[in-house]
mmCIF file of C-alpha atoms in Angstrom:
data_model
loop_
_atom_site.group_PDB
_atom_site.id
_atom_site.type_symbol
_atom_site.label_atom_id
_atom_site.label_comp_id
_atom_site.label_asym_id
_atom_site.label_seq_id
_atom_site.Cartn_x
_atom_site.Cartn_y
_atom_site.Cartn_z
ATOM 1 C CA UNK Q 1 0.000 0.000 0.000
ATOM 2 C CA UNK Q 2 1.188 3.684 -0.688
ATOM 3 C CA UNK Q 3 1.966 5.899 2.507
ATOM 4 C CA UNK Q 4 3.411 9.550 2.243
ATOM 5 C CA UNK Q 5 5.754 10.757 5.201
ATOM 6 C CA UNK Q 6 6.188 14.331 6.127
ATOM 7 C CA UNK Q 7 8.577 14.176 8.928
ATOM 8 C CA UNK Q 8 7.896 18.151 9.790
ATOM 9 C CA UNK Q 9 4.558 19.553 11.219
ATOM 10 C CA UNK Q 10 5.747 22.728 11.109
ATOM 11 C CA UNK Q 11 8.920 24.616 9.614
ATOM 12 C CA UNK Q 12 9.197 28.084 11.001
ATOM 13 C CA UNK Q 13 11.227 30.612 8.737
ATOM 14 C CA UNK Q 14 12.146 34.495 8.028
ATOM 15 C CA UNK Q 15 11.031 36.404 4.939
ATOM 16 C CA UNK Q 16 13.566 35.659 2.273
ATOM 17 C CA UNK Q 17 15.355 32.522 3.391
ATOM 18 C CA UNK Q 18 15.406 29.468 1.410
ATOM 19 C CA UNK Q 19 13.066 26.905 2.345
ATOM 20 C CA UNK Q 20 12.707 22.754 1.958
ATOM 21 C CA UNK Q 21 9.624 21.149 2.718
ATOM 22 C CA UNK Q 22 10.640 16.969 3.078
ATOM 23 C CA UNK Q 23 7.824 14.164 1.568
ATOM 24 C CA UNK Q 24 9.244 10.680 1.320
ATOM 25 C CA UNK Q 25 6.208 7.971 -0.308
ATOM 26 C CA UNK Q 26 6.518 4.334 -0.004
ATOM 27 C CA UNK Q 27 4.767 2.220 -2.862
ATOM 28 C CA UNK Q 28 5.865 -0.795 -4.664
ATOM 29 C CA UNK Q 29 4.726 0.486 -8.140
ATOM 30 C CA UNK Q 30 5.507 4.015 -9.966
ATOM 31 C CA UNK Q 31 4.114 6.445 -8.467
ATOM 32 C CA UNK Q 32 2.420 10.372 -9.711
ATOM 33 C CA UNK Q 33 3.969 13.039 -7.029
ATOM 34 C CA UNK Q 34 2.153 16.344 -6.029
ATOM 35 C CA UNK Q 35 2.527 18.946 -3.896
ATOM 36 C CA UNK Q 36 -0.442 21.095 -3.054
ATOM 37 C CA UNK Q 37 -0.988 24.592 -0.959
ATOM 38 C CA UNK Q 38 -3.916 25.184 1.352
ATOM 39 C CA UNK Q 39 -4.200 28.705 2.127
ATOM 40 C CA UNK Q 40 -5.991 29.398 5.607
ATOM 41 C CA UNK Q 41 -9.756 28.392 5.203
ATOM 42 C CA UNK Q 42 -9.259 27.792 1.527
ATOM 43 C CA UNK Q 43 -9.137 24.783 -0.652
ATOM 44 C CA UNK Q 44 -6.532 22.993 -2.399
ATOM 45 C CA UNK Q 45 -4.566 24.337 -4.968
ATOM 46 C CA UNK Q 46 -1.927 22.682 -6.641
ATOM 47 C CA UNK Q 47 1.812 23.611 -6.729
ATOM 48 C CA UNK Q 48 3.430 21.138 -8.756
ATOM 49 C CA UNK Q 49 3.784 17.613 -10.168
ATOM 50 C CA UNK Q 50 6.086 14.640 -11.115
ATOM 51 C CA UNK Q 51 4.329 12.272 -13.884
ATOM 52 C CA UNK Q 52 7.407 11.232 -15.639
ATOM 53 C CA UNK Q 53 10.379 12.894 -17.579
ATOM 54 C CA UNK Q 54 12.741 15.398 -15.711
ATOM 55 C CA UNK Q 55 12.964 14.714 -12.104
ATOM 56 C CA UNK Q 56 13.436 18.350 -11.393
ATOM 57 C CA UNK Q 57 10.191 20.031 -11.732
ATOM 58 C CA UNK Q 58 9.255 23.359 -11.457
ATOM 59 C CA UNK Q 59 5.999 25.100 -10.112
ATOM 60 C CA UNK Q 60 3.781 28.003 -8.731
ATOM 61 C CA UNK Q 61 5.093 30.873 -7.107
ATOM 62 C CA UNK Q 62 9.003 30.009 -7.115
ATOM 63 C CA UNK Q 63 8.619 26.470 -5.906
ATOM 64 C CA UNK Q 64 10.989 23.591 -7.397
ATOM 65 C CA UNK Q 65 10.406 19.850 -6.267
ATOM 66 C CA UNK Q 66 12.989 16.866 -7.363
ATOM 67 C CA UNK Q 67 12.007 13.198 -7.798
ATOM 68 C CA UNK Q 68 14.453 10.834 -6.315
ATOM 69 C CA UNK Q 69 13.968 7.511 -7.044
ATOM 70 C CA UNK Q 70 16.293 5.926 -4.635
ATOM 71 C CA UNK Q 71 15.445 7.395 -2.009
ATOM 72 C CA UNK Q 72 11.951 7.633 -2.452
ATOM 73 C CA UNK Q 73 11.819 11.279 -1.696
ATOM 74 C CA UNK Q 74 10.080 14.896 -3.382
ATOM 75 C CA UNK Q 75 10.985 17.245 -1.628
ATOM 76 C CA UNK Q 76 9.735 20.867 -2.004
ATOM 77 C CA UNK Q 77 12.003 24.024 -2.295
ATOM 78 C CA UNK Q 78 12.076 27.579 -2.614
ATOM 79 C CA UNK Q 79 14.886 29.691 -2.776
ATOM 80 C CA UNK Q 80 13.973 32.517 -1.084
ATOM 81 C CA UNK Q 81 10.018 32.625 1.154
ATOM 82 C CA UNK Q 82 7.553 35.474 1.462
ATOM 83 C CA UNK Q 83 5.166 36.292 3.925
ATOM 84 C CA UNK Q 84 2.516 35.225 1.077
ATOM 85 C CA UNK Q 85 3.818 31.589 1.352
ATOM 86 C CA UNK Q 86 2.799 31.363 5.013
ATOM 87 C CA UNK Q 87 0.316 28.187 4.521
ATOM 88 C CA UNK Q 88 -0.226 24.153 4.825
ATOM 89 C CA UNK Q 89 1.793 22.260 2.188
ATOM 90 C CA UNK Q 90 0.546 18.741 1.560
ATOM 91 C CA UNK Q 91 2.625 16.081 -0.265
ATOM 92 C CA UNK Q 92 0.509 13.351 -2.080
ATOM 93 C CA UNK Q 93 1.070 10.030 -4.699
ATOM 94 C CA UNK Q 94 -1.240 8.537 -6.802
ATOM 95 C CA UNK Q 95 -0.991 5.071 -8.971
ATOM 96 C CA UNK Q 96 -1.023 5.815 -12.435
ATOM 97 C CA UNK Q 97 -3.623 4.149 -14.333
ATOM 98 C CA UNK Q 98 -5.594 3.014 -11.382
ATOM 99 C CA UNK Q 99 -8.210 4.042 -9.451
ATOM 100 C CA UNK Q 100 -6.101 7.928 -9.030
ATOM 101 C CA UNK Q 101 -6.929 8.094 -5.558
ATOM 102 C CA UNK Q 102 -5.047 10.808 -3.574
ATOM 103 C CA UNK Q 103 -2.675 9.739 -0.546
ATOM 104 C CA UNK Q 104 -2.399 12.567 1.020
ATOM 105 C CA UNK Q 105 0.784 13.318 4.043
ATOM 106 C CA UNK Q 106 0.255 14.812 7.528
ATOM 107 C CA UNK Q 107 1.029 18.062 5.912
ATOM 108 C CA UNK Q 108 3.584 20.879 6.739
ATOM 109 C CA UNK Q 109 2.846 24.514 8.189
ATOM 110 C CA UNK Q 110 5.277 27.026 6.391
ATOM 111 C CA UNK Q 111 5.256 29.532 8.678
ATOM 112 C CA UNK Q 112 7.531 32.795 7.466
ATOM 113 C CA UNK Q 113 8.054 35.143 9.942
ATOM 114 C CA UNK Q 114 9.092 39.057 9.063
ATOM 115 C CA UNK O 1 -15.509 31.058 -13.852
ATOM 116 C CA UNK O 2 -15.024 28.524 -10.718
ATOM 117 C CA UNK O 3 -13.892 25.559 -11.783
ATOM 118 C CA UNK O 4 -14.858 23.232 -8.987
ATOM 119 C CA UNK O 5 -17.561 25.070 -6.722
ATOM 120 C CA UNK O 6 -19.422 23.550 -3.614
ATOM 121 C CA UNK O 7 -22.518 24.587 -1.936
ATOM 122 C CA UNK O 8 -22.871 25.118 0.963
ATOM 123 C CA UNK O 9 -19.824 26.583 2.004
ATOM 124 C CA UNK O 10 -20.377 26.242 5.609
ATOM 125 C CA UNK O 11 -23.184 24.147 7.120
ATOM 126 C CA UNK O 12 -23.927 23.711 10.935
ATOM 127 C CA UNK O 13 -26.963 21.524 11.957
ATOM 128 C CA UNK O 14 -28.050 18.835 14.785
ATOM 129 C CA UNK O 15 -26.933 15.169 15.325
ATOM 130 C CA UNK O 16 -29.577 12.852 13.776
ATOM 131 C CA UNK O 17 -29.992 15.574 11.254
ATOM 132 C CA UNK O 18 -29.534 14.362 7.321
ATOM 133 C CA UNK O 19 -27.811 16.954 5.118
ATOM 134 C CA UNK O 20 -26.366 17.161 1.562
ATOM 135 C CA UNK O 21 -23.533 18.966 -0.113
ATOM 136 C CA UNK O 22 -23.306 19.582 -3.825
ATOM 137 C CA UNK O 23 -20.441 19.701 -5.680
ATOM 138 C CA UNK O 24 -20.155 20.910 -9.306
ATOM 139 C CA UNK O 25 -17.297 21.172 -12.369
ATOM 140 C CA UNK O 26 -17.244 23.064 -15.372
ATOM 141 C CA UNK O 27 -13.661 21.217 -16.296
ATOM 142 C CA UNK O 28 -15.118 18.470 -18.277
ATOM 143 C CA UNK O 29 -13.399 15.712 -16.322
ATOM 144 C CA UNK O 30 -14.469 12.414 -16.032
ATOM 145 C CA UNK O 31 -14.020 11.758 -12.548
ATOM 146 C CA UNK O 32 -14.724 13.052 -9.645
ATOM 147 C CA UNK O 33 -13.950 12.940 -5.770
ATOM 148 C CA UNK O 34 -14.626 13.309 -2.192
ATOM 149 C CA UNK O 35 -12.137 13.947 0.151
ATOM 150 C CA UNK O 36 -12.609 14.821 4.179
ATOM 151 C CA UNK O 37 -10.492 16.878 5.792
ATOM 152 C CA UNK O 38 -10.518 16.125 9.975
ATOM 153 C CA UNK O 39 -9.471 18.772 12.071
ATOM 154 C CA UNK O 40 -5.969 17.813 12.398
ATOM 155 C CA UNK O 41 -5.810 18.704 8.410
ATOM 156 C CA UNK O 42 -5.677 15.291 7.281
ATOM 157 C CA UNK O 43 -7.162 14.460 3.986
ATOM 158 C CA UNK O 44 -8.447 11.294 3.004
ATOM 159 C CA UNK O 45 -10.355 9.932 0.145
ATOM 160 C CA UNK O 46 -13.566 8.999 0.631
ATOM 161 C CA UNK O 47 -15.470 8.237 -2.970
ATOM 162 C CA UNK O 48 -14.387 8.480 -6.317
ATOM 163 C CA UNK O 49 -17.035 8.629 -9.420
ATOM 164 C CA UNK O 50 -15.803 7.935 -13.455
ATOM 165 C CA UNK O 51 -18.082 8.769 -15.687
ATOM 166 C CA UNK O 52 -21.102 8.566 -12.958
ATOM 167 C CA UNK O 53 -19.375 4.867 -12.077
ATOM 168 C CA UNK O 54 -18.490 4.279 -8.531
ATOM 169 C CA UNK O 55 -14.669 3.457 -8.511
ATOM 170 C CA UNK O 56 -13.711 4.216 -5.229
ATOM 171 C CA UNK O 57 -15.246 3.348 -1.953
ATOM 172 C CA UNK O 58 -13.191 3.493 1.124
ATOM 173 C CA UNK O 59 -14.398 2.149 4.554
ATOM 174 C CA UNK O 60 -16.811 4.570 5.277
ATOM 175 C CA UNK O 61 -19.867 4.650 7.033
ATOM 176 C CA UNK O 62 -22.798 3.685 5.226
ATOM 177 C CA UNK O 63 -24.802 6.767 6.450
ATOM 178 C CA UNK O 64 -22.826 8.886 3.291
ATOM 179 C CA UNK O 65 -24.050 8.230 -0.145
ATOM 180 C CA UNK O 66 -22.216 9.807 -3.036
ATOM 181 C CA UNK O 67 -24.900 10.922 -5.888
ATOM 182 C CA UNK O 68 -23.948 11.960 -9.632
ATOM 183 C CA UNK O 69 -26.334 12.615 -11.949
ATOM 184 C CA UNK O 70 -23.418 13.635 -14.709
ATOM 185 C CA UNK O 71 -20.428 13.863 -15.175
ATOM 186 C CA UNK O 72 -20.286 17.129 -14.141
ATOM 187 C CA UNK O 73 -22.088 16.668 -10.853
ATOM 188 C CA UNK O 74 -21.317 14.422 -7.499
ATOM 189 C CA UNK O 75 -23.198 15.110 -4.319
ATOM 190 C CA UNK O 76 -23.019 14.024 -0.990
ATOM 191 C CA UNK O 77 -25.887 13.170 1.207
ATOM 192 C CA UNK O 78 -24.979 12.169 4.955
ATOM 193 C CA UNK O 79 -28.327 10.721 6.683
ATOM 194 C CA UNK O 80 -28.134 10.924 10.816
ATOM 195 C CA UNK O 81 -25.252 13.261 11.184
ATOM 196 C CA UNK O 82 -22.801 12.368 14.089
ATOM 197 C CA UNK O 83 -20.714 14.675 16.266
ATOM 198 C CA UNK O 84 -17.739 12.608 14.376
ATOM 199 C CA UNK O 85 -18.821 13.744 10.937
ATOM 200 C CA UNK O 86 -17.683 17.205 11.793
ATOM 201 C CA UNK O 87 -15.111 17.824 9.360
ATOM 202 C CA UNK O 88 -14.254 20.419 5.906
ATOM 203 C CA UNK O 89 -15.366 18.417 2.592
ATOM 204 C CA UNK O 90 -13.798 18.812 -0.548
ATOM 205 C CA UNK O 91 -15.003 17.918 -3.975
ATOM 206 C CA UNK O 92 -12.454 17.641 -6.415
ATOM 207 C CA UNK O 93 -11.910 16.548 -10.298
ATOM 208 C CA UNK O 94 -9.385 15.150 -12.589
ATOM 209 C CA UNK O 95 -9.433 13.833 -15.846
ATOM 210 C CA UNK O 96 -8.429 9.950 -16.189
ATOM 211 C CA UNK O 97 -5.100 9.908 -14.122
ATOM 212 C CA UNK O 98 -3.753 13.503 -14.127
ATOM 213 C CA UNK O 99 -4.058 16.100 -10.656
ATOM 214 C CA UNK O 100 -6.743 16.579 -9.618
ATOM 215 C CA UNK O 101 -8.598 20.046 -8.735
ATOM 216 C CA UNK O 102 -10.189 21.002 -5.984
ATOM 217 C CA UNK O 103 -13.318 22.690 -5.037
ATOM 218 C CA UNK O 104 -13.354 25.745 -1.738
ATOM 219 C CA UNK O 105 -14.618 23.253 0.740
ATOM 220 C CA UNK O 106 -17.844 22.835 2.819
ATOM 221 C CA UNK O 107 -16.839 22.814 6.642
ATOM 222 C CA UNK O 108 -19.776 20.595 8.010
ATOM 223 C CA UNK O 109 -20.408 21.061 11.741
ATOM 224 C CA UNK O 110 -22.372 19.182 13.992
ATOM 225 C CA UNK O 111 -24.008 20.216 17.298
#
């Protein structure tokens, strides 16, 4: 069965600093990635996704994510924050050509402090 | 020009109460979801419609009944709400196995 880690609840960090947000996904078959933003009391909206080709890929709003396959990880990145990114980042896998069902991580607070 | 749009946004009623939320896309996907968001932000899927076909069906309670009419259309109707069922429900839409979009949410509570 598929399972998506995000070790960090929350990653405090000042205005302008880089940032990485850490997903690692177990699944014994290839996997979609996504990362998606939830603004306070807002829906989903996504960032970015791996389907196949590059394992860099690049997204909304500054945000990078790389596909590694060895160590099953996609993490998010963003060279330099804004107060504006302040939200709940969720990391998520799907199977391709299956059912498409969302496995959604715990989810990370970016909070960016002035 | 909302994509995905639910109604009602927020809803608030009594236990033993039965409700529905509507969900709606203008994307023309073939597929369509609910998800439930508990209030430690954790999202998990809880139906999944293909071209008005029920494809996904997790372990959930058989008081919630997905409903689509088209393709364009899945609702939700929860008979004898629980204090448990309080959660934010999201609608969402893809087409075959690409991301999928999400609606604003209905946060459902129950007194």
């Amino acid at each position: 069965a598929q399972s998506v880690t995000q070790l960090d609840s929350q990653v405090p960090v000042f205005e302008e600093a880089p940032v990485e947000l850490r997903c690692n996904y177990s699944s014994s078959v290839s996997v979609y990635l996504f990362w998606y933003v939830q603004y306070p009391n807002q829906g989903l909206q996504l960032l970015l996704k791996y389907l196949s080709g590059s394992t860099l890929v690049k997204g909304i709003n500054g945000f990078e994510a790389e596909f590694n396959k060895s160590q099953t990880s996609f993490h998010l990145r963003k060279p330099s924050v804004h107060i504006s990114d302040t939200a709940e980042y969720f990391c998520a896998v799907s199977e391709p050509g299956a059912t498409n069902k969302l496995i959604f991580g715990t989810g990370t607070l970016l909070a960016v402090q002035p | 020009d909302t994509a995905v749009s639910q109604t009602p946004k927020y809803l608030v009623t009594q236990m033993g109460n039965d409700k529905s939320i509507k969900c709606e896309q203008n994307l023309g996907h073939d597929t369509m979801y609910w998800y439930k968001q508990d209030s430690k932000k954790f999202l998990k899927i809880m139906f999944s419609y293909n071209n008005k076909e029920l494809i996904i069906n997790e372990t959930v309670p058989n008081r919630f009944s997905p409903k689509s009419p088209d393709k364009a259309h899945l609702n939700l109707h929860i008979n004898s709400l629980e204090l448990g069922d309080s959660a934010v429900y999201f609608c969402a839409s893809s087409r075959e196995s690409y991301e999928q979009y999400f609606g604003p949410g209905t946060r459902l509570t129950v007194t």
